[in-house]
XYZ file of C-alpha atoms in Angstrom:
668
model
C -5.183 -7.265 33.122
C -4.238 -10.173 30.918
C -1.924 -9.261 28.066
C -2.088 -12.584 26.279
C -5.353 -13.998 24.965
C -6.666 -17.533 25.167
C -6.718 -17.686 21.374
C -3.056 -16.646 21.262
C -2.238 -19.368 23.767
C -4.014 -22.012 21.690
C -2.251 -20.835 18.526
C 1.191 -20.946 20.095
C 0.649 -24.414 21.535
C -0.430 -25.602 18.085
C 2.714 -24.129 16.568
C 4.895 -25.752 19.167
C 3.356 -29.168 18.677
C 3.241 -29.163 14.894
C 6.222 -26.930 14.127
C 6.500 -23.263 13.223
C 5.997 -22.502 9.556
C 6.947 -18.842 9.856
C 10.368 -17.330 10.406
C 11.246 -19.229 13.581
C 14.110 -21.378 12.404
C 15.432 -24.288 14.409
C 18.592 -23.439 16.314
C 21.407 -25.499 17.834
C 20.814 -26.818 21.316
C 21.674 -24.354 24.047
C 21.960 -25.745 27.547
C 20.295 -23.363 30.019
C 22.514 -22.248 32.855
C 21.417 -23.196 36.332
C 21.649 -19.886 38.114
C 18.862 -19.682 40.683
C 20.949 -17.424 42.882
C 21.701 -14.823 40.216
C 19.716 -11.602 40.558
C 18.932 -10.070 37.127
C 19.875 -6.411 36.797
C 17.197 -3.943 35.738
C 19.483 -2.099 33.325
C 20.514 -5.169 31.336
C 18.886 -7.306 28.674
C 19.461 -11.050 28.664
C 19.261 -13.873 26.184
C 17.309 -16.600 27.939
C 15.674 -19.962 27.451
C 12.333 -20.662 29.104
C 11.465 -24.379 29.309
C 7.858 -25.014 28.321
C 7.211 -27.420 31.144
C 3.415 -27.271 30.963
C 0.799 -26.155 28.483
C 0.226 -23.074 30.652
C 3.772 -21.687 30.502
C 3.389 -19.482 27.410
C 0.134 -18.084 28.668
C 1.702 -17.309 32.032
C 4.618 -15.520 30.374
C 2.307 -13.426 28.214
C 0.032 -12.537 31.101
C 2.999 -10.992 32.918
C 3.406 -8.396 30.153
C 6.734 -9.861 29.054
C 7.646 -8.879 25.471
C 7.513 -12.078 23.439
C 7.045 -10.492 20.015
C 10.580 -11.472 18.955
C 11.221 -14.989 20.190
C 12.415 -18.329 18.847
C 10.994 -21.745 19.587
C 13.316 -24.711 19.767
C 12.079 -28.125 20.779
C 10.240 -27.615 24.069
C 11.610 -24.188 24.910
C 11.101 -20.505 24.214
C 14.217 -18.423 23.525
C 14.038 -14.645 23.891
C 15.891 -11.425 24.724
C 14.308 -9.974 27.859
C 15.024 -7.208 30.330
C 16.229 -7.862 33.852
C 12.903 -6.609 35.170
C 11.031 -9.108 33.001
C 13.213 -11.920 34.348
C 12.296 -10.858 37.862
C 8.637 -11.142 36.892
C 9.281 -14.659 35.632
C 11.070 -15.604 38.839
C 8.318 -14.157 41.036
C 5.775 -16.163 39.041
C 7.776 -19.348 39.528
C 8.601 -19.712 35.822
C 12.109 -21.196 35.404
C 14.566 -19.787 32.882
C 18.204 -20.152 31.937
C 20.468 -17.230 31.048
C 22.762 -17.587 28.036
C 23.972 -14.001 27.624
C 23.916 -11.545 30.496
C 24.345 -8.342 28.478
C 22.797 -8.323 25.005
C 23.894 -4.745 24.315
C 27.527 -5.737 24.836
C 27.026 -8.878 22.744
C 25.557 -6.874 19.858
C 28.342 -4.294 20.098
C 30.995 -6.997 19.826
C 29.268 -8.509 16.790
C 28.774 -5.121 15.108
C 32.260 -3.728 15.615
C 33.968 -6.944 14.492
C 32.000 -7.070 11.253
C 34.456 -6.818 8.307
C 32.159 -4.536 6.281
C 31.822 -2.130 9.198
C 35.589 -2.129 9.643
C 36.454 -1.833 5.960
C 33.574 0.213 4.608
C 30.681 -0.550 2.299
C 31.931 -1.884 -1.056
C 30.551 -0.231 -4.170
C 28.303 -2.959 -5.529
C 26.383 -2.841 -8.783
C 22.821 -1.710 -8.258
C 23.459 -0.158 -4.844
C 22.600 3.573 -4.826
C 25.785 5.608 -5.097
C 24.929 7.834 -2.140
C 23.838 5.067 0.216
C 26.320 4.664 3.032
C 26.692 3.041 6.414
C 26.343 4.895 9.686
C 28.711 5.150 12.613
C 26.550 3.124 15.014
C 27.600 -0.392 14.073
C 26.793 0.423 10.442
C 23.471 2.083 11.253
C 22.841 5.819 10.921
C 22.493 7.814 14.121
C 19.649 10.316 14.515
C 21.926 13.200 13.494
C 23.206 11.183 10.537
C 19.629 10.551 9.396
C 19.003 14.308 9.517
C 22.157 14.878 7.462
C 20.988 12.312 4.895
C 17.656 14.104 4.479
C 19.461 17.412 3.996
C 21.815 15.877 1.436
C 18.943 14.317 -0.486
C 17.253 17.703 -0.810
C 20.528 19.409 -1.718
C 21.175 16.955 -4.566
C 17.564 16.525 -5.726
C 15.646 19.687 -4.730
C 12.951 19.106 -7.354
C 12.203 15.558 -6.195
C 12.299 15.689 -2.388
C 11.069 18.391 -0.032
C 13.146 19.978 2.711
C 12.656 18.100 5.964
C 9.797 19.311 8.134
C 8.666 18.290 11.591
C 5.249 16.716 12.094
C 5.603 17.155 15.865
C 7.995 16.763 18.749
C 8.932 13.838 20.941
C 8.488 13.797 24.703
C 11.974 15.267 25.155
C 11.404 17.870 22.447
C 13.155 16.358 19.431
C 11.575 16.952 16.008
C 9.990 14.059 14.136
C 11.427 14.848 10.720
C 9.430 13.940 7.629
C 9.862 14.476 3.874
C 7.854 14.004 0.696
C 9.280 12.455 -2.467
C 7.409 13.456 -5.642
C 8.130 15.401 -8.814
C 4.858 17.325 -8.526
C 3.254 17.981 -5.155
C 0.848 20.594 -6.509
C -1.274 18.101 -8.438
C -3.246 15.605 -6.311
C -1.747 12.120 -6.590
C -2.238 8.852 -4.666
C -0.333 8.949 -1.379
C 1.760 6.304 0.412
C 3.332 6.603 3.867
C 6.485 4.924 5.185
C 7.614 5.134 8.813
C 10.254 3.433 10.933
C 12.069 3.335 14.271
C 8.930 3.473 16.370
C 10.854 0.913 18.440
C 14.238 2.418 19.261
C 16.253 -0.811 19.012
C 15.176 -1.648 15.448
C 17.363 0.517 13.163
C 17.192 -1.812 10.166
C 13.615 -0.598 9.784
C 15.058 2.834 8.961
C 18.123 1.763 6.967
C 16.098 -0.065 4.333
C 13.961 3.055 3.784
C 17.033 5.259 3.343
C 18.211 2.758 0.720
C 14.832 2.933 -1.048
C 14.766 6.738 -0.986
C 18.198 6.949 -2.613
C 17.069 4.391 -5.197
C 14.082 6.567 -6.115
C 16.107 9.768 -6.346
C 19.147 8.433 -8.189
C 17.123 6.410 -10.692
C 14.606 9.120 -11.566
C 14.796 9.763 -15.295
C 16.961 6.667 -15.792
C 14.729 3.817 -14.639
C 11.145 3.715 -15.940
C 9.721 2.288 -12.717
C 11.432 4.799 -10.423
C 10.343 7.619 -12.722
C 6.754 6.391 -12.744
C 6.580 6.240 -8.943
C 8.080 9.699 -8.414
C 5.891 11.244 -11.139
C 2.628 9.565 -10.169
C 2.711 9.189 -6.387
C 3.224 11.327 -3.310
C 5.410 9.336 -0.897
C 5.950 10.533 2.689
C 8.735 9.230 4.945
C 9.073 9.588 8.737
C 12.323 7.761 9.416
C 12.685 8.185 13.195
C 9.342 8.191 15.002
C 11.018 7.560 18.356
C 14.011 9.939 18.391
C 14.297 10.003 22.198
C 14.604 6.250 22.522
C 17.001 6.060 19.577
C 19.210 8.808 21.000
C 19.132 7.116 24.405
C 20.518 3.981 22.774
C 23.226 5.990 21.000
C 24.314 7.822 24.132
C 24.584 4.594 26.111
C 25.812 2.361 23.280
C 27.479 4.575 20.645
C 28.749 1.561 18.694
C 25.246 0.115 18.413
C 23.441 -2.605 20.288
C 21.310 -0.495 22.630
C 18.259 -2.462 23.745
C 15.887 0.304 24.815
C 12.589 -0.087 22.939
C 10.141 2.540 24.230
C 10.044 6.326 24.241
C 11.506 8.190 27.228
C 8.478 9.313 29.219
C 9.600 9.028 32.866
C 7.176 6.367 34.046
C 8.060 3.327 36.102
C 11.104 2.627 38.215
C 12.832 0.469 35.610
C 12.983 0.558 31.812
C 11.079 3.836 31.589
C 8.896 4.840 28.687
C 5.789 3.876 26.713
C 5.693 1.325 23.905
C 4.559 3.605 21.077
C 3.302 0.668 19.036
C 0.826 -0.164 21.793
C -0.376 3.438 22.164
C -2.641 3.807 19.114
C -6.417 4.045 19.316
C -9.286 3.860 19.095
C -10.258 2.630 22.543
C -11.799 -0.560 21.162
C -8.339 -1.562 19.893
C -6.181 -0.053 22.649
C -8.179 -1.716 25.437
C -9.314 -4.868 23.666
C -9.580 -7.898 25.988
C -7.432 -9.983 23.626
C -4.354 -8.590 25.354
C -1.066 -7.908 23.634
C 0.035 -4.920 25.702
C 0.863 -4.283 29.334
C -0.448 -1.940 32.022
C 2.835 -2.277 33.943
C 5.080 0.728 33.098
C 8.253 -1.272 33.792
C 7.601 -3.745 30.965
C 8.554 -3.332 27.318
C 4.942 -3.444 26.092
C 3.546 -0.769 28.439
C 0.729 0.893 26.500
C 0.538 4.285 28.233
C -2.332 5.866 30.118
C -4.663 6.306 27.127
C -4.741 6.009 23.335
C -2.423 8.612 21.781
C -1.217 9.736 25.202
C 2.284 10.126 23.764
C 3.341 13.138 21.685
C 4.988 10.856 19.118
C 1.826 8.884 18.312
C -0.319 12.013 18.484
C 1.982 13.735 15.967
C 1.750 10.757 13.642
C -2.029 10.694 14.050
C -2.409 14.418 13.284
C -0.152 14.254 10.231
C -1.755 11.209 8.681
C -5.304 12.439 9.277
C -4.469 15.563 7.281
C -3.621 13.446 4.226
C -5.275 10.707 2.222
C -2.734 7.918 2.555
C -4.021 4.860 0.726
C -1.195 2.505 1.746
C 1.130 2.464 4.770
C 4.235 0.557 5.885
C 4.984 0.618 9.632
C 8.508 -0.810 9.590
C 10.034 -2.998 12.332
C 12.715 -5.628 12.644
C 13.113 -8.589 12.951
C 11.451 -11.928 11.957
C 11.164 -11.978 8.123
C 7.435 -11.321 8.288
C 4.814 -9.122 6.642
C 1.969 -8.603 9.109
C -1.417 -7.032 8.441
C -4.586 -6.348 10.501
C -6.136 -7.247 12.689
C -3.713 -7.465 15.573
C -6.166 -6.910 18.395
C -9.106 -8.808 16.913
C -8.788 -12.516 16.298
C -10.002 -12.255 12.713
C -9.108 -10.773 9.367
C -10.560 -7.583 7.910
C -13.208 -7.098 5.252
C -10.278 -6.429 2.887
C -8.551 -9.700 3.721
C -8.394 -10.769 0.067
C -6.679 -7.489 -0.823
C -4.196 -7.822 2.036
C -3.397 -11.381 0.991
C -3.013 -10.486 -2.685
C -0.753 -7.509 -1.981
C 1.329 -9.471 0.517
C 1.766 -12.359 -1.916
C 3.265 -10.036 -4.537
C 5.341 -8.100 -2.013
C 6.948 -11.255 -0.617
C 7.475 -12.983 -3.968
C 11.238 -12.352 -3.830
C 12.102 -12.132 -0.119
C 9.836 -15.062 0.853
C 8.654 -13.391 4.047
C 5.782 -15.155 5.772
C 2.635 -13.028 5.714
C -0.626 -12.939 7.635
C -2.252 -11.415 10.700
C -0.461 -11.303 14.050
C -2.105 -14.534 15.134
C -1.256 -16.204 11.823
C 2.411 -15.172 11.837
C 3.681 -14.759 15.385
C 0.836 -16.300 17.328
C 0.093 -13.397 19.665
C -2.281 -10.445 19.796
C -1.129 -6.807 19.677
C -3.610 -4.244 20.879
C -3.026 -0.554 20.269
C -0.746 -1.149 17.260
C -0.373 1.205 14.296
C -1.679 -1.244 11.675
C -5.097 -1.561 13.293
C -5.483 2.186 13.721
C -4.482 2.981 10.136
C -6.965 0.459 8.793
C -9.683 1.181 11.349
C -12.995 -0.585 11.623
C -15.032 -1.644 8.611
C -18.020 -0.011 10.295
C -17.243 2.302 13.186
C -20.474 1.639 15.066
C -19.607 4.570 17.293
C -16.403 2.918 18.517
C -13.882 4.562 16.244
C -12.969 5.734 12.746
C -13.016 3.718 9.547
C -10.072 4.595 7.295
C -9.582 1.323 5.415
C -5.998 2.122 4.539
C -3.914 -0.851 3.526
C -1.466 -0.779 6.440
C 1.143 -3.471 7.031
C 4.156 -4.155 9.232
C 7.276 -5.579 7.584
C 9.616 -7.245 10.099
C 13.030 -6.952 8.450
C 15.674 -9.607 8.935
C 16.023 -13.128 10.226
C 17.184 -14.753 13.415
C 20.906 -14.663 12.619
C 21.300 -11.285 10.913
C 22.563 -9.740 14.148
C 25.313 -12.232 14.873
C 26.394 -15.833 15.109
C 24.535 -18.642 16.834
C 20.842 -18.276 17.538
C 21.117 -14.573 18.270
C 18.467 -12.117 17.222
C 18.620 -9.306 14.719
C 17.585 -6.145 16.522
C 20.930 -4.781 15.312
C 21.833 -6.300 11.941
C 25.524 -6.604 11.143
C 26.877 -4.157 8.555
C 27.399 -6.926 6.008
C 23.655 -7.637 6.125
C 22.373 -4.063 5.755
C 22.468 -3.907 1.945
C 21.054 -7.436 1.374
C 18.218 -6.768 3.817
C 17.499 -3.423 2.135
C 17.413 -5.129 -1.245
C 15.048 -7.762 0.148
C 12.556 -4.983 0.849
C 13.004 -2.873 -2.281
C 10.182 -4.632 -4.148
C 7.694 -4.345 -1.246
C 8.509 -0.634 -0.931
C 7.968 -0.104 -4.642
C 4.690 -2.006 -4.666
C 3.354 -0.132 -1.644
C 3.546 3.103 -3.649
C 2.257 1.469 -6.817
C -0.784 -0.045 -5.098
C -1.689 3.303 -3.510
C -2.997 4.407 -6.895
C -5.286 2.791 -9.438
C -3.912 -0.480 -10.750
C -5.444 -2.094 -13.815
C -5.271 -5.876 -13.717
C -6.825 -8.589 -15.849
C -8.322 -11.606 -14.141
C -7.737 -15.135 -15.368
C -10.831 -15.049 -17.600
C -10.379 -11.496 -18.896
C -11.440 -10.893 -22.492
C -11.926 -8.119 -25.063
C -14.107 -9.090 -28.034
C -14.985 -7.086 -31.159
C -18.309 -7.208 -33.009
C -17.036 -6.297 -36.468
C -13.780 -6.424 -38.422
C -15.010 -5.004 -41.748
C -14.153 -1.520 -43.033
C -16.629 -0.513 -45.791
C -14.900 1.745 -48.301
C -16.125 5.334 -48.392
C -18.438 4.834 -45.430
C -18.667 5.534 -41.752
C -18.800 2.376 -39.657
C -18.453 1.297 -36.040
C -17.345 -1.712 -34.087
C -18.471 -2.644 -30.617
C -16.089 -4.086 -28.058
C -17.095 -6.084 -24.995
C -14.738 -6.516 -22.053
C -14.877 -8.700 -18.960
C -12.492 -9.517 -16.140
C -10.990 -6.018 -15.864
C -10.144 -5.206 -12.230
C -8.951 -2.149 -10.309
C -6.338 -3.825 -8.107
C -5.178 -0.540 -6.535
C -6.524 1.565 -3.664
C -7.584 4.646 -5.659
C -10.517 5.033 -8.011
C -9.725 4.583 -11.683
C -10.744 6.329 -14.885
C -10.387 3.322 -17.141
C -9.657 4.492 -20.678
C -9.914 2.478 -23.887
C -8.147 3.962 -26.892
C -7.768 2.836 -30.491
C -5.173 3.569 -33.161
C -3.944 2.303 -36.517
C -1.112 2.965 -38.932
C -3.491 2.662 -41.909
C -3.614 6.096 -43.537
C -7.030 5.482 -45.106
C -8.758 5.032 -41.705
C -9.976 7.980 -39.636
C -11.389 7.417 -36.137
C -14.230 9.758 -35.236
C -13.927 8.792 -31.554
C -10.676 7.234 -30.425
C -11.149 7.093 -26.634
C -13.768 5.741 -24.257
C -13.684 6.342 -20.482
C -15.326 4.407 -17.657
C -15.173 4.768 -13.876
C -13.925 1.813 -11.856
C -13.740 2.204 -8.075
C -10.912 0.550 -6.157
C -11.521 -3.115 -5.537
C -14.173 -3.318 -8.264
C -14.144 -5.174 -11.570
C -16.137 -5.231 -14.795
C -18.110 -8.420 -15.265
C -19.143 -7.113 -18.680
C -18.890 -3.752 -20.428
C -19.815 -2.826 -23.996
C -18.778 0.309 -25.862
C -17.926 1.241 -29.443
C -15.575 3.158 -31.725
C -16.634 4.896 -34.937
C -14.319 5.168 -37.939
C -14.430 6.179 -41.582
C -12.698 4.440 -44.474
C -11.379 6.641 -47.270
C -13.270 6.526 -50.559
C -10.131 5.587 -52.482
C -9.110 2.663 -50.251
C -8.203 -0.553 -52.060
C -10.758 -3.366 -51.608
C -9.537 -6.405 -49.674
C -6.741 -4.555 -47.886
C -5.953 -5.941 -44.428
C -4.733 -3.591 -41.710
C -4.099 -3.690 -37.971
C -5.849 -1.689 -35.284
C -4.710 -1.640 -31.659
C -7.086 -1.290 -28.716
C -5.362 -0.250 -25.475
C -6.814 -0.298 -21.965
C -5.130 1.860 -19.354
C -5.723 4.526 -16.747
C -4.046 7.717 -15.589
C -1.730 7.017 -12.614
C -1.815 3.255 -13.221
C 1.486 1.468 -13.733
C -0.094 -1.141 -15.981
C -1.830 -1.095 -19.366
C -2.826 -3.770 -21.857
C -3.117 -3.806 -25.652
C -4.770 -6.062 -28.212
C -4.196 -6.133 -31.980
C -6.952 -6.969 -34.469
C -6.942 -7.364 -38.244
C -9.592 -5.506 -40.270
C -10.275 -5.779 -44.017
C -11.652 -3.157 -46.383
C -14.843 -4.167 -48.183
C -16.860 -2.794 -51.104
C -15.590 -0.737 -54.034
C -13.858 2.624 -54.241
C -16.284 5.548 -54.252
C -15.818 8.272 -56.866
C -15.471 11.797 -55.607
C -18.608 12.764 -57.489
C -20.901 10.210 -55.902
C -19.977 10.607 -52.202
C -21.593 8.574 -49.416
C -25.266 7.682 -49.694
C -27.548 10.153 -47.899
C -30.552 9.210 -45.747
C -33.747 9.132 -47.815
C -35.761 10.673 -44.993
C -35.340 12.195 -41.554
C -34.178 9.469 -39.155
C -33.588 9.358 -35.382
C -31.552 6.330 -34.334
C -31.558 4.589 -30.966
C -28.973 6.029 -28.609
C -25.947 3.956 -27.649
C -25.279 2.625 -25.137
C -28.754 2.050 -23.794
C -29.299 1.656 -20.874
C -26.452 4.035 -20.002
C -24.602 5.624 -17.073
C -23.839 8.475 -17.101
C -23.266 9.341 -20.788
C -24.593 8.150 -24.120
C -24.568 9.188 -27.795
C -27.617 10.202 -29.875
C -27.600 9.661 -33.667
C -29.736 11.265 -36.387
C -29.698 11.554 -40.190
C -30.870 14.355 -42.530
C -31.813 13.866 -46.205
C -31.198 17.578 -46.817
C -29.594 20.464 -44.987
C -31.906 21.663 -42.234
C -32.221 23.625 -39.007
C -32.233 21.158 -36.090
C -33.582 21.117 -32.522
C -32.792 18.207 -30.188
C -34.134 18.166 -26.620
C -34.309 15.680 -23.723
C -37.390 15.315 -21.485
C -38.091 13.246 -18.389
C -40.981 10.775 -18.204
C -43.386 13.533 -17.061
C -42.642 15.633 -20.140
C -40.479 18.166 -18.305
C -37.594 19.553 -20.365
C -34.295 18.595 -18.693
C -31.730 19.582 -21.329
C -31.514 21.187 -24.775
C -28.757 19.582 -26.816
C -29.279 21.456 -30.117
C -31.340 24.579 -30.717
C -31.784 26.199 -34.106
C -28.482 24.981 -35.503
C -28.001 24.417 -39.229
C -26.761 20.916 -40.178
C -25.759 19.545 -43.584
C -27.321 16.464 -45.134
C -25.933 13.206 -43.739
C -25.459 11.333 -40.468
C -24.720 13.201 -37.231
C -24.129 12.406 -33.548
C -24.463 14.289 -30.248
C -23.213 13.316 -26.787
C -25.523 13.489 -23.775
C -24.137 13.569 -20.197
C -26.693 12.703 -17.493
C -24.315 12.813 -14.516
C -26.599 15.185 -12.616
C -29.846 13.412 -13.418
C -31.501 10.597 -11.461
C -32.118 7.141 -12.864
C -35.198 6.788 -15.021
C -36.695 6.781 -18.517
C -36.018 9.845 -20.671
C -37.321 10.948 -24.085
C -35.198 12.627 -26.732
C -37.024 14.584 -29.477
C -35.649 15.641 -32.868
C -37.236 18.512 -34.847
C -36.107 19.228 -38.421
C -37.707 20.117 -41.789
C -41.129 20.439 -40.158
C -41.006 16.909 -38.739
C -40.709 15.595 -35.165
C -39.297 12.208 -34.112
C -39.066 10.863 -30.532
C -37.310 7.904 -28.890
C -36.843 6.593 -25.348
C -33.635 5.899 -23.434
C -32.948 4.532 -19.943
C -30.522 5.939 -17.377
C -29.503 3.434 -14.681
C -27.195 4.527 -11.851
């Protein structure tokens, strides 16, 4: 089965001809070695150059199932780090290559152990979490050291991070440890999920998350942003999704540099295991004809026998389906990229504008290139985690539709692992903190965007209908808003509130709430506040009122200040406000409404009042007031029609032997 699509081939040829705009930097010339008699060894990984002699070469390489997801392009050649078995496939297919480094694990180990930061220890730099430290594996934490870090985090911050718990076991029986960070797990909050080391040779994916976790914990109560995230989000972390592969690398290369990628299921005769990031469903993704995975168990992109055939991916699937994660990071390294769905389909998702907007903000500081797989690396990936987490816009019987915002950061550039044009599967110790800092903002924003996020568009506006405050009277002002957007991935209860320092002003309603689903915006919304000006206020006095728009669980809010002026003359205590001359039933506001509105009526004298609501057939649907005594003056009653269908309703006032009726319209 082909593992590289025609569209991928066309994209890569275009990039080669016109130059890569992503993270593939130009590298110094490397003269391929002429070694036709050398027999590649199955247990080694090699740095090679593949001349692109014809327009078919890249397609031929991809069709063999060779892992080309971390390659460099220089002039008319492809440079990659491939297994001995993959080189044999190239040779059998008649594709020439030159070997530059015969043992990448040994090369990485030499680079890692000679790094001055690894030798001398991590310096205490300003802004670096106090408890963040390097690991013993070339600066990277081993599996046991990750476990110790999780235990230490809970020991130091038991109220902010849970004890570690296993979401399942690997093929060889190791636990897949996971923790939650949140100050309150009892109250439902928007959820974000971070995972790493699904590929065993990519430890920088994990190190940057450990850095972020320490930043959250140590800055809680000190930094407003860290405190907001811990108080208003539930953040889950699975740091080592592939513990068997990672431990295999440690046992064989204890100083770092191990090149095993897959889990350790005993399949194939060489390079055993399944590529966990090609093992996700549903079937329409896992077996898509676009290619991007291999059916050959000896290759690095072997997809397994079926979607979720591996205990590691099944554990991740079970855990995430039991929670409502709104945003997800599936961490990898390297390439300085931020990739989003689709990987298997040669198109973007229905949420492409959201993915682009989030990615633009997340990469504002680290300048990672963002886009789909085809837009960033020029190849398809079927059976990858991003596609499964997002799902299909409409399942159509083929699979689930989750619509989570799921992305893959590829941490690090071409030279973070060593000198020359080497890769960065194993970043040098001196690069671990800078690379972690590069991804601090994306990690923060992933949690922030999981919840509601109030944003104002370019043409946003909030206008008032009145800025007069009549002395001794009750008055109202309407406000109209437009361009208010819920930029987050959780529904929002948008709240408008009003306040003033003027002691002679009393607000009779100081909040107004409106529902705004994620991804939606208000093209126009009108509501009002009612206030009363004291009878002894001084005429012509100017005062400020502040209208604030915000939402629970949103990191953003906006405020506007307006100047009001008192009008009229002071009212003596004997005269009081003018009373209605007759029974009056005002039009409700707002009208039309959804789902609530306010009814207003006035009494010339104290009276017993009944106020009822009927549907258009005359059927009583709700009694708002029954036999209650009211004083003379103006009064208001709220009516909530959340459980009623759209339609025309009548509201009827009975008082002092009189009956008044008006109509109102509910539109849902």
